């Protein structure tokens, strides 16, 4: 069974710090990786996707992928209180399959 | 502004009643997913469709749940009869076949008493 593991948190960081969120996955054939942000009482919102090893930057967000270690991470620079949310890691095995396997999420708390 | 829409946003019902949830995917998206989210289980995939055809509904309790796509702009999830353990938030998401990105609707919060 495919598994996506995340630390449930909460991860607490002060405003302005770098928040580092981590995710490991069990299926070696996984090809596509996504980070979703979910505010309390709201739906998951896609914020980052990454498909190849290395780093991908988008504004204050950087996704990092290491397929050999089956590890994907999300860095949030200059964290803001508005970044406080649960971050869900999702993995897709590729090859035309559209389904995602989600982790249970890491709660991030950014204190002013 | 392309978004997935879902109705109703909240539903409170008594055990044994039928519940129908509706979803309108983003125009042009040809894959539709139904998820259930609880604190304990997280996001669980219930069923998904491609070009209106059901591809996988193995995540659904077959005896009480059913999912359909009567046309490309409407997906439905029905529970009959509902039970208290069905209380959860139900999300619909849509995407393009061949791509893995999914876009979620606002969800239906279901409470069965």
Coordinates of N, CA and C in Angstrom, one line a residue:
Chain A
X1 N 0.8 -1.2 0.0 CA 0.0 0.0 0.0 C 0.9 1.2 0.0
X2 N 0.5 2.2 -0.9 CA 1.3 3.4 -1.0 C 1.1 4.2 0.3
X3 N 2.2 4.8 0.8 CA 2.1 5.6 2.0 C 2.9 6.9 1.8
X4 N 2.3 7.9 2.4 CA 3.0 9.2 2.4 C 3.0 9.7 3.9
X5 N 4.2 9.9 4.4 CA 4.3 10.2 5.8 C 4.7 11.6 6.1
X6 N 4.0 12.2 7.0 CA 4.4 13.6 7.4 C 4.3 13.7 9.0
X7 N 5.1 14.5 9.6 CA 5.0 14.8 11.0 C 3.8 15.6 11.2
X8 N 2.9 15.2 12.1 CA 1.7 16.0 12.3 C 1.9 17.3 12.9
X9 N 3.0 17.5 13.6 CA 3.2 18.8 14.2 C 2.5 19.0 15.5
X10 N 2.2 20.2 15.9 CA 2.5 21.5 15.2 C 3.9 21.8 15.1
X11 N 4.3 22.4 14.0 CA 5.6 23.0 13.8 C 5.5 24.5 14.1
X12 N 6.1 25.0 15.1 CA 6.0 26.4 15.5 C 7.3 27.1 15.2
X13 N 7.1 28.2 14.4 CA 8.2 29.1 14.1 C 7.9 30.5 14.3
X14 N 8.8 31.4 14.6 CA 8.5 32.8 14.8 C 8.4 33.5 13.4
X15 N 7.7 34.5 13.4 CA 7.6 35.3 12.1 C 8.9 35.7 11.6
X16 N 9.1 35.5 10.3 CA 10.4 35.9 9.6 C 11.3 34.7 9.5
X17 N 11.1 33.6 10.2 CA 12.0 32.5 10.2 C 11.7 31.6 9.0
X18 N 12.5 30.6 8.7 CA 12.3 29.6 7.7 C 11.6 28.4 8.3
X19 N 10.4 28.0 7.7 CA 9.7 26.8 8.1 C 10.1 25.7 7.1
X20 N 10.4 24.6 7.7 CA 10.8 23.4 6.9 C 9.8 22.3 7.1
X21 N 9.2 21.9 6.1 CA 8.2 20.8 6.2 C 8.6 19.6 5.4
X22 N 8.5 18.4 6.0 CA 9.1 17.2 5.3 C 8.1 16.2 5.1
X23 N 8.4 15.3 4.1 CA 7.5 14.3 3.7 C 8.3 13.1 3.1
X24 N 7.9 11.9 3.4 CA 8.5 10.7 2.8 C 7.5 9.9 2.2
X25 N 7.8 9.1 1.2 CA 6.8 8.3 0.5 C 7.4 6.9 0.2
X26 N 6.5 6.0 0.1 CA 6.9 4.6 0.0 C 7.1 4.0 -1.4
X27 N 6.4 4.6 -2.3 CA 6.3 4.0 -3.7 C 7.5 4.6 -4.5
X28 N 8.4 3.8 -4.9 CA 9.6 4.2 -5.6 C 9.3 4.7 -7.0
X29 N 8.1 4.3 -7.6 CA 7.8 4.7 -8.9 C 7.1 6.1 -9.0
X30 N 6.9 6.7 -7.9 CA 6.3 8.0 -7.8 C 7.0 9.0 -8.7
X31 N 6.2 9.8 -9.4 CA 6.8 10.7 -10.4 C 6.5 12.2 -10.1
X32 N 5.3 12.4 -9.5 CA 4.9 13.8 -9.4 C 4.6 14.1 -7.9
X33 N 4.9 15.3 -7.4 CA 4.8 15.6 -6.0 C 4.3 17.0 -5.8
X34 N 3.4 17.1 -4.8 CA 2.6 18.3 -4.7 C 2.5 18.7 -3.2
X35 N 2.5 20.0 -3.0 CA 2.2 20.5 -1.7 C 0.9 21.3 -1.7
X36 N 0.0 21.0 -0.8 CA -1.3 21.7 -0.7 C -1.3 22.4 0.7
X37 N -1.9 23.6 0.7 CA -2.1 24.3 2.0 C -3.5 24.3 2.3
X38 N -3.9 24.0 3.5 CA -5.2 23.9 4.0 C -5.4 24.7 5.2
X39 N -6.1 25.8 5.1 CA -6.5 26.6 6.3 C -7.6 25.9 7.0
X40 N -7.7 26.2 8.3 CA -8.8 25.5 9.1 C -10.2 25.8 8.5
X41 N -10.9 24.8 8.3 CA -12.3 24.9 7.8 C -12.4 25.2 6.3
X42 N -11.2 25.1 5.6 CA -11.2 25.4 4.2 C -10.7 24.2 3.4
X43 N -10.7 24.3 2.1 CA -10.3 23.1 1.3 C -8.8 23.2 0.9
X44 N -8.2 22.1 0.6 CA -6.8 22.1 0.2 C -6.6 23.0 -1.1
X45 N -5.5 23.7 -1.0 CA -5.2 24.6 -2.1 C -3.8 24.2 -2.6
X46 N -3.7 24.0 -3.9 CA -2.4 23.6 -4.5 C -1.4 24.8 -4.5
X47 N -0.2 24.6 -3.9 CA 0.7 25.7 -3.9 C 2.0 25.4 -4.6
X48 N 2.4 24.1 -4.7 CA 3.6 23.8 -5.3 C 3.5 22.4 -5.9
X49 N 4.2 22.3 -7.1 CA 4.4 20.9 -7.7 C 5.8 20.8 -8.1
X50 N 6.3 19.6 -8.0 CA 7.7 19.3 -8.4 C 7.8 17.9 -9.0
X51 N 8.6 17.8 -10.1 CA 8.6 16.6 -10.9 C 10.0 16.0 -11.0
X52 N 11.0 16.8 -10.8 CA 12.4 16.2 -11.0 C 13.2 16.6 -9.7
X53 N 14.3 15.8 -9.6 CA 15.2 16.0 -8.4 C 15.7 17.4 -8.4
X54 N 15.9 17.9 -7.2 CA 16.4 19.3 -7.0 C 15.4 20.2 -6.3
X55 N 15.7 21.5 -6.6 CA 14.9 22.5 -5.9 C 14.0 23.2 -7.0
X56 N 12.8 23.7 -6.5 CA 12.0 24.5 -7.3 C 11.5 25.6 -6.5
X57 N 11.7 26.8 -6.9 CA 11.4 28.0 -6.1 C 10.2 28.8 -6.7
X58 N 9.3 29.2 -5.9 CA 8.2 30.1 -6.3 C 7.9 31.1 -5.2
X59 N 8.4 32.3 -5.4 CA 8.3 33.3 -4.3 C 9.0 32.9 -3.0
X60 N 8.2 32.9 -1.9 CA 8.8 32.5 -0.6 C 8.9 31.0 -0.5
X61 N 8.3 30.2 -1.4 CA 8.3 28.8 -1.3 C 9.3 28.1 -2.1
X62 N 10.0 27.1 -1.5 CA 10.9 26.2 -2.3 C 10.5 24.8 -2.0
X63 N 10.3 24.0 -3.1 CA 10.1 22.6 -2.9 C 11.4 21.9 -3.3
X64 N 11.7 20.8 -2.5 CA 12.9 20.1 -2.7 C 12.6 18.6 -2.9
X65 N 13.2 18.0 -3.9 CA 12.8 16.6 -4.1 C 14.1 15.7 -4.2
X66 N 14.1 14.6 -3.5 CA 15.2 13.7 -3.6 C 14.6 12.3 -3.8
X67 N 14.5 11.8 -5.0 CA 13.9 10.6 -5.3 C 14.7 9.4 -4.8
X68 N 16.0 9.5 -4.7 CA 16.8 8.4 -4.2 C 16.4 8.1 -2.8
X69 N 16.2 9.2 -2.0 CA 15.8 9.0 -0.6 C 14.3 9.0 -0.4
X70 N 13.6 9.2 -1.4 CA 12.1 9.2 -1.4 C 11.6 10.2 -0.4
X71 N 12.1 11.4 -0.6 CA 11.9 12.5 0.3 C 11.6 13.8 -0.5
X72 N 10.6 14.5 0.0 CA 10.3 15.8 -0.6 C 10.0 16.8 0.6
X73 N 10.4 18.0 0.4 CA 10.3 19.0 1.5 C 9.8 20.3 0.9
X74 N 9.2 21.1 1.8 CA 8.8 22.5 1.4 C 9.4 23.4 2.4
X75 N 10.1 24.4 1.9 CA 10.7 25.5 2.7 C 9.9 26.8 2.5
X76 N 9.5 27.4 3.6 CA 8.8 28.7 3.5 C 9.7 29.7 4.2
X77 N 10.2 30.6 3.3 CA 11.1 31.7 3.8 C 10.3 32.9 4.3
X78 N 10.9 33.6 5.3 CA 10.2 34.8 5.8 C 8.8 34.4 6.2
X79 N 8.6 33.4 7.0 CA 7.3 33.0 7.4 C 6.4 34.1 8.0
X80 N 5.2 34.1 7.6 CA 4.2 35.1 8.1 C 3.1 34.4 8.9
X81 N 2.5 35.1 9.8 CA 1.3 34.5 10.5 C 0.3 33.9 9.5
X82 N 0.1 34.5 8.4 CA -0.9 34.0 7.4 C -0.5 32.7 6.8
X83 N 0.8 32.3 7.0 CA 1.2 30.9 6.6 C 0.7 29.8 7.5
X84 N 0.2 30.2 8.6 CA -0.3 29.2 9.6 C -1.4 28.4 9.0
X85 N -1.2 27.1 8.8 CA -2.2 26.3 8.1 C -1.6 24.8 8.2
X86 N -2.4 23.9 7.7 CA -1.9 22.5 7.6 C -1.4 22.3 6.2
X87 N -0.2 21.7 6.0 CA 0.4 21.5 4.7 C 0.4 20.0 4.4
X88 N -0.3 19.7 3.3 CA -0.5 18.3 2.9 C 0.5 18.0 1.7
X89 N 1.2 16.9 1.9 CA 2.1 16.4 0.8 C 1.3 15.4 0.0
X90 N 1.4 15.4 -1.3 CA 0.6 14.5 -2.1 C 1.6 13.9 -3.2
X91 N 1.4 12.7 -3.5 CA 2.3 12.0 -4.4 C 1.5 11.2 -5.5
X92 N 2.0 11.3 -6.7 CA 1.3 10.6 -7.9 C 2.3 9.7 -8.5
X93 N 1.9 8.5 -8.9 CA 2.8 7.6 -9.5 C 3.2 7.8 -10.9
X94 N 2.5 8.7 -11.6 CA 2.8 9.1 -12.9 C 2.2 8.0 -13.9
X95 N 2.8 7.9 -15.0 CA 2.4 7.0 -16.1 C 0.9 7.1 -16.4
X96 N 0.4 8.4 -16.4 CA -1.0 8.6 -16.8 C -2.0 8.4 -15.7
X97 N -1.5 8.0 -14.6 CA -2.5 7.8 -13.5 C -2.7 9.2 -12.8
X98 N -3.9 9.5 -12.5 CA -4.3 10.8 -12.0 C -4.5 10.9 -10.5
X99 N -4.5 9.7 -9.9 CA -4.8 9.8 -8.4 C -3.6 10.2 -7.6
X100 N -3.9 10.8 -6.5 CA -2.9 11.3 -5.6 C -3.0 10.5 -4.3
X101 N -1.9 10.2 -3.6 CA -1.9 9.7 -2.3 C -1.5 10.9 -1.4
X102 N -2.3 11.2 -0.4 CA -2.0 12.3 0.5 C -1.5 11.9 1.8
X103 N -0.5 12.7 2.4 CA -0.2 12.5 3.8 C -1.2 13.2 4.6
X104 N -1.1 13.0 5.9 CA -2.1 13.5 6.8 C -1.9 15.0 7.2
X105 N -0.7 15.5 6.7 CA -0.5 16.9 6.9 C 0.3 17.3 8.1
X106 N 1.0 18.4 8.0 CA 1.8 19.0 9.1 C 1.2 20.4 9.4
X107 N 0.8 20.6 10.6 CA 0.3 21.9 11.0 C 1.4 22.8 11.3
X108 N 1.4 24.0 10.7 CA 2.4 25.0 10.9 C 1.8 26.2 11.6
X109 N 2.5 26.6 12.7 CA 2.0 27.8 13.4 C 3.1 28.8 13.4
X110 N 2.8 30.0 12.9 CA 3.8 31.1 12.8 C 3.4 32.2 13.8
X111 N 4.2 32.4 14.7 CA 3.8 33.4 15.8 C 4.4 34.8 15.5
X112 N 3.6 35.8 15.7 CA 4.1 37.2 15.4 C 5.2 37.6 16.4
Chain B
X1 N -13.2 33.3 -13.3 CA -12.5 32.7 -12.2 C -12.9 31.2 -12.1
X2 N -12.0 30.3 -12.6 CA -12.4 28.9 -12.7 C -12.2 28.3 -11.3
X3 N -13.3 27.7 -10.8 CA -13.3 27.0 -9.5 C -14.2 25.8 -9.6
X4 N -13.9 24.9 -8.7 CA -14.9 23.8 -8.5 C -15.9 24.3 -7.5
X5 N -17.2 24.0 -7.8 CA -18.2 24.4 -6.9 C -18.9 23.1 -6.3
X6 N -19.4 23.2 -5.1 CA -20.0 22.1 -4.4 C -21.2 22.6 -3.7
X7 N -22.3 21.8 -3.7 CA -23.5 22.1 -2.9 C -24.0 20.8 -2.3
X8 N -24.6 20.9 -1.1 CA -24.7 22.1 -0.2 C -23.3 22.3 0.5
X9 N -23.1 23.4 1.1 CA -21.9 23.6 1.9 C -21.9 22.9 3.2
X10 N -23.1 22.9 3.8 CA -23.3 22.2 5.1 C -24.6 21.4 5.0
X11 N -24.6 20.3 5.6 CA -25.8 19.4 5.6 C -25.9 18.7 7.0
X12 N -27.0 18.9 7.7 CA -27.2 18.2 8.9 C -28.5 17.3 8.6
X13 N -28.3 16.0 8.9 CA -29.4 15.1 8.7 C -29.5 14.1 9.7
X14 N -30.6 13.4 9.8 CA -30.7 12.3 10.7 C -30.3 11.0 10.1
X15 N -29.9 10.1 11.0 CA -29.5 8.8 10.6 C -30.6 8.1 9.8
X16 N -30.2 7.5 8.7 CA -31.2 6.8 7.8 C -31.7 7.6 6.7
X17 N -31.5 8.9 6.7 CA -31.9 9.7 5.6 C -30.9 9.7 4.4
X18 N -31.4 10.0 3.2 CA -30.6 10.1 2.0 C -29.9 11.4 1.9
X19 N -28.7 11.4 1.5 CA -27.9 12.6 1.3 C -27.4 12.7 -0.1
X20 N -27.5 13.8 -0.8 CA -27.0 13.9 -2.1 C -26.1 15.2 -2.1
X21 N -24.9 15.0 -2.5 CA -23.9 16.1 -2.7 C -23.6 16.3 -4.2
X22 N -23.5 17.5 -4.5 CA -23.2 17.8 -6.0 C -21.9 18.6 -6.2
X23 N -21.4 18.4 -7.3 CA -20.1 19.1 -7.7 C -20.1 19.5 -9.1
X24 N -19.7 20.7 -9.4 CA -19.4 21.2 -10.7 C -18.0 21.3 -10.9
X25 N -17.3 20.5 -11.8 CA -15.9 20.6 -12.0 C -15.5 21.9 -12.8
X26 N -14.3 22.2 -12.8 CA -13.8 23.3 -13.6 C -14.0 23.0 -15.1
X27 N -14.6 24.0 -15.8 CA -14.9 23.8 -17.2 C -13.6 23.3 -18.0
X28 N -13.8 22.2 -18.7 CA -12.7 21.6 -19.4 C -11.9 20.5 -18.7
X29 N -12.1 20.4 -17.4 CA -11.4 19.3 -16.7 C -12.2 18.0 -17.0
X30 N -11.5 16.9 -17.2 CA -12.2 15.7 -17.5 C -12.0 14.6 -16.5
X31 N -11.3 14.9 -15.4 CA -11.2 14.0 -14.3 C -11.9 14.6 -13.0
X32 N -12.6 13.8 -12.3 CA -13.3 14.3 -11.1 C -13.1 13.3 -10.0
X33 N -12.8 13.8 -8.8 CA -12.5 13.0 -7.7 C -13.4 13.4 -6.5
X34 N -13.8 12.3 -5.8 CA -14.5 12.6 -4.5 C -13.6 12.1 -3.4
X35 N -13.5 13.0 -2.4 CA -12.7 12.6 -1.2 C -13.5 12.8 0.1
X36 N -13.2 12.1 1.1 CA -13.7 12.4 2.4 C -12.6 12.7 3.4
X37 N -12.8 13.7 4.2 CA -11.7 14.1 5.2 C -12.2 14.1 6.6
X38 N -11.5 13.3 7.4 CA -11.8 13.3 8.9 C -10.5 13.5 9.6
X39 N -10.6 13.9 10.8 CA -9.4 14.2 11.6 C -8.6 12.9 11.7
X40 N -9.2 11.8 11.9 CA -8.5 10.5 12.1 C -7.9 10.0 10.9
X41 N -8.6 10.0 9.8 CA -8.2 9.3 8.6 C -7.5 10.3 7.6
X42 N -7.7 11.6 7.7 CA -7.2 12.5 6.7 C -8.0 12.4 5.5
X43 N -7.4 12.7 4.3 CA -8.1 12.7 3.1 C -8.1 11.3 2.5
X44 N -9.3 10.8 2.2 CA -9.5 9.5 1.7 C -10.2 9.6 0.3
X45 N -9.6 8.9 -0.7 CA -10.2 8.9 -2.0 C -11.4 8.0 -2.0
X46 N -12.6 8.5 -2.4 CA -13.7 7.6 -2.5 C -14.0 7.0 -3.9
X47 N -13.9 7.9 -4.9 CA -14.1 7.5 -6.2 C -13.6 8.5 -7.2
X48 N -13.3 8.1 -8.4 CA -13.0 9.1 -9.4 C -13.4 8.7 -10.8
X49 N -13.6 9.7 -11.6 CA -14.1 9.6 -13.0 C -13.2 10.2 -14.0
X50 N -13.1 9.6 -15.1 CA -12.4 10.2 -16.2 C -13.4 10.2 -17.4
X51 N -13.5 11.4 -18.0 CA -14.5 11.5 -19.1 C -15.9 11.0 -18.8
X52 N -16.3 11.2 -17.5 CA -17.6 10.8 -17.0 C -17.7 9.3 -16.6
X53 N -16.6 8.5 -17.0 CA -16.7 7.1 -16.7 C -16.0 6.8 -15.4
X54 N -16.7 6.0 -14.5 CA -16.1 5.7 -13.2 C -14.9 4.8 -13.4
X55 N -13.7 5.2 -12.9 CA -12.5 4.4 -13.0 C -12.2 3.7 -11.7
X56 N -12.5 4.2 -10.6 CA -12.2 3.5 -9.4 C -13.2 4.0 -8.3
X57 N -13.9 3.1 -7.7 CA -14.7 3.5 -6.5 C -14.4 2.6 -5.3
X58 N -13.2 2.0 -5.3 CA -12.9 1.0 -4.3 C -12.8 1.6 -2.9
X59 N -12.7 3.0 -2.8 CA -12.7 3.6 -1.5 C -14.0 3.8 -0.9
X60 N -15.1 3.5 -1.6 CA -16.4 3.8 -1.2 C -17.1 2.6 -0.6
X61 N -17.8 2.7 0.6 CA -18.7 1.6 1.0 C -19.8 1.4 0.0
X62 N -19.7 0.3 -0.7 CA -20.6 0.1 -1.8 C -22.1 -0.1 -1.4
X63 N -22.3 -0.5 -0.2 CA -23.7 -0.8 0.2 C -24.5 0.5 0.4
X64 N -23.9 1.6 0.6 CA -24.6 2.8 0.9 C -24.2 4.0 0.1
X65 N -23.1 4.0 -0.5 CA -22.6 5.1 -1.3 C -22.7 4.8 -2.8
X66 N -23.0 5.9 -3.5 CA -22.9 5.8 -5.0 C -22.5 7.1 -5.5
X67 N -21.7 7.0 -6.6 CA -21.3 8.2 -7.3 C -21.6 8.1 -8.8
X68 N -22.0 9.3 -9.3 CA -22.3 9.3 -10.8 C -21.9 10.6 -11.4
X69 N -21.8 10.6 -12.7 CA -21.5 11.9 -13.5 C -22.6 11.9 -14.6
X70 N -23.7 12.4 -14.3 CA -24.8 12.4 -15.4 C -24.4 13.3 -16.6
X71 N -23.6 14.3 -16.4 CA -23.0 15.0 -17.6 C -21.7 15.6 -17.2
X72 N -21.0 16.2 -18.1 CA -19.6 16.7 -17.9 C -19.5 17.8 -16.9
X73 N -20.7 18.4 -16.5 CA -20.7 19.6 -15.6 C -21.2 19.2 -14.2
X74 N -21.6 18.0 -14.0 CA -22.2 17.6 -12.7 C -21.7 16.2 -12.3
X75 N -21.2 16.2 -11.1 CA -20.9 14.9 -10.4 C -21.7 14.8 -9.1
X76 N -22.2 13.7 -8.8 CA -23.0 13.5 -7.6 C -22.4 12.4 -6.7
X77 N -22.6 12.6 -5.4 CA -22.2 11.5 -4.4 C -23.5 11.4 -3.5
X78 N -23.9 10.2 -3.4 CA -25.2 9.9 -2.7 C -24.9 8.9 -1.6
X79 N -25.5 9.1 -0.5 CA -25.4 8.2 0.7 C -26.8 7.8 1.1
X80 N -27.1 6.6 1.1 CA -28.4 6.1 1.4 C -28.3 4.7 2.0
X81 N -28.7 4.4 3.2 CA -29.0 5.4 4.3 C -27.8 6.0 4.9
X82 N -27.9 7.2 5.4 CA -26.7 7.8 6.1 C -26.6 7.3 7.5
X83 N -25.4 7.3 8.0 CA -25.1 6.8 9.4 C -24.2 7.9 10.1
X84 N -24.2 7.9 11.4 CA -23.4 8.9 12.1 C -21.9 8.8 11.7
X85 N -21.4 7.7 11.4 CA -20.0 7.5 11.0 C -19.7 8.2 9.7
X86 N -20.7 8.5 8.9 CA -20.5 9.2 7.7 C -20.2 10.7 7.9
X87 N -20.3 11.2 9.1 CA -20.1 12.6 9.4 C -18.6 12.9 9.0
X88 N -18.4 13.9 8.1 CA -17.1 14.3 7.6 C -17.3 15.4 6.7
X89 N -16.1 15.9 6.2 CA -16.2 16.9 5.1 C -15.9 16.1 3.8
X90 N -16.8 16.3 2.8 CA -16.6 15.7 1.5 C -16.2 16.7 0.5
X91 N -15.1 16.4 -0.1 CA -14.5 17.3 -1.2 C -14.6 16.7 -2.5
X92 N -14.9 17.5 -3.5 CA -14.8 17.2 -4.9 C -13.5 17.9 -5.4
X93 N -12.8 17.3 -6.3 CA -11.7 17.9 -7.0 C -11.7 17.6 -8.5
X94 N -11.1 18.4 -9.3 CA -11.1 18.1 -10.7 C -9.7 18.4 -11.3
X95 N -9.4 17.8 -12.4 CA -8.2 18.0 -13.1 C -8.2 17.5 -14.5
X96 N -7.1 17.6 -15.2 CA -7.0 17.1 -16.6 C -6.4 15.7 -16.6
X97 N -6.9 14.8 -17.4 CA -6.4 13.5 -17.6 C -4.9 13.6 -18.1
X98 N -4.0 12.8 -17.6 CA -2.6 12.9 -18.0 C -1.8 13.8 -17.2
X99 N -2.5 14.7 -16.4 CA -1.8 15.5 -15.4 C -2.3 15.1 -14.1
X100 N -1.5 15.4 -13.1 CA -1.8 14.9 -11.7 C -2.3 16.1 -10.8
X101 N -2.3 17.3 -11.2 CA -2.7 18.4 -10.4 C -4.2 18.3 -10.2
X102 N -4.7 18.5 -9.0 CA -6.1 18.5 -8.7 C -6.5 19.8 -8.0
X103 N -7.6 20.2 -8.3 CA -8.1 21.5 -7.7 C -9.4 21.2 -7.0
X104 N -9.4 21.6 -5.7 CA -10.5 21.2 -4.8 C -11.6 22.2 -4.7
X105 N -12.8 21.7 -4.6 CA -14.0 22.6 -4.3 C -14.0 22.9 -2.8
X106 N -15.0 23.7 -2.3 CA -15.0 24.2 -0.9 C -15.4 23.1 0.0
X107 N -16.0 22.0 -0.4 CA -16.4 20.9 0.4 C -17.8 21.0 0.9
X108 N -18.4 19.9 1.3 CA -19.7 19.8 2.0 C -19.4 19.2 3.4
X109 N -19.8 19.9 4.4 CA -19.6 19.4 5.8 C -20.9 18.7 6.1
X110 N -20.8 17.4 6.3 CA -22.0 16.5 6.6 C -22.0 16.1 8.0
X111 N -23.1 16.3 8.7 CA -23.3 15.9 10.1 C -24.5 15.0 10.1
X112 N -24.3 13.8 10.5 CA -25.4 12.8 10.6 C -25.7 12.5 12.1
X113 N -26.9 12.8 12.6 CA -27.2 12.7 14.0 C -28.0 11.4 14.3

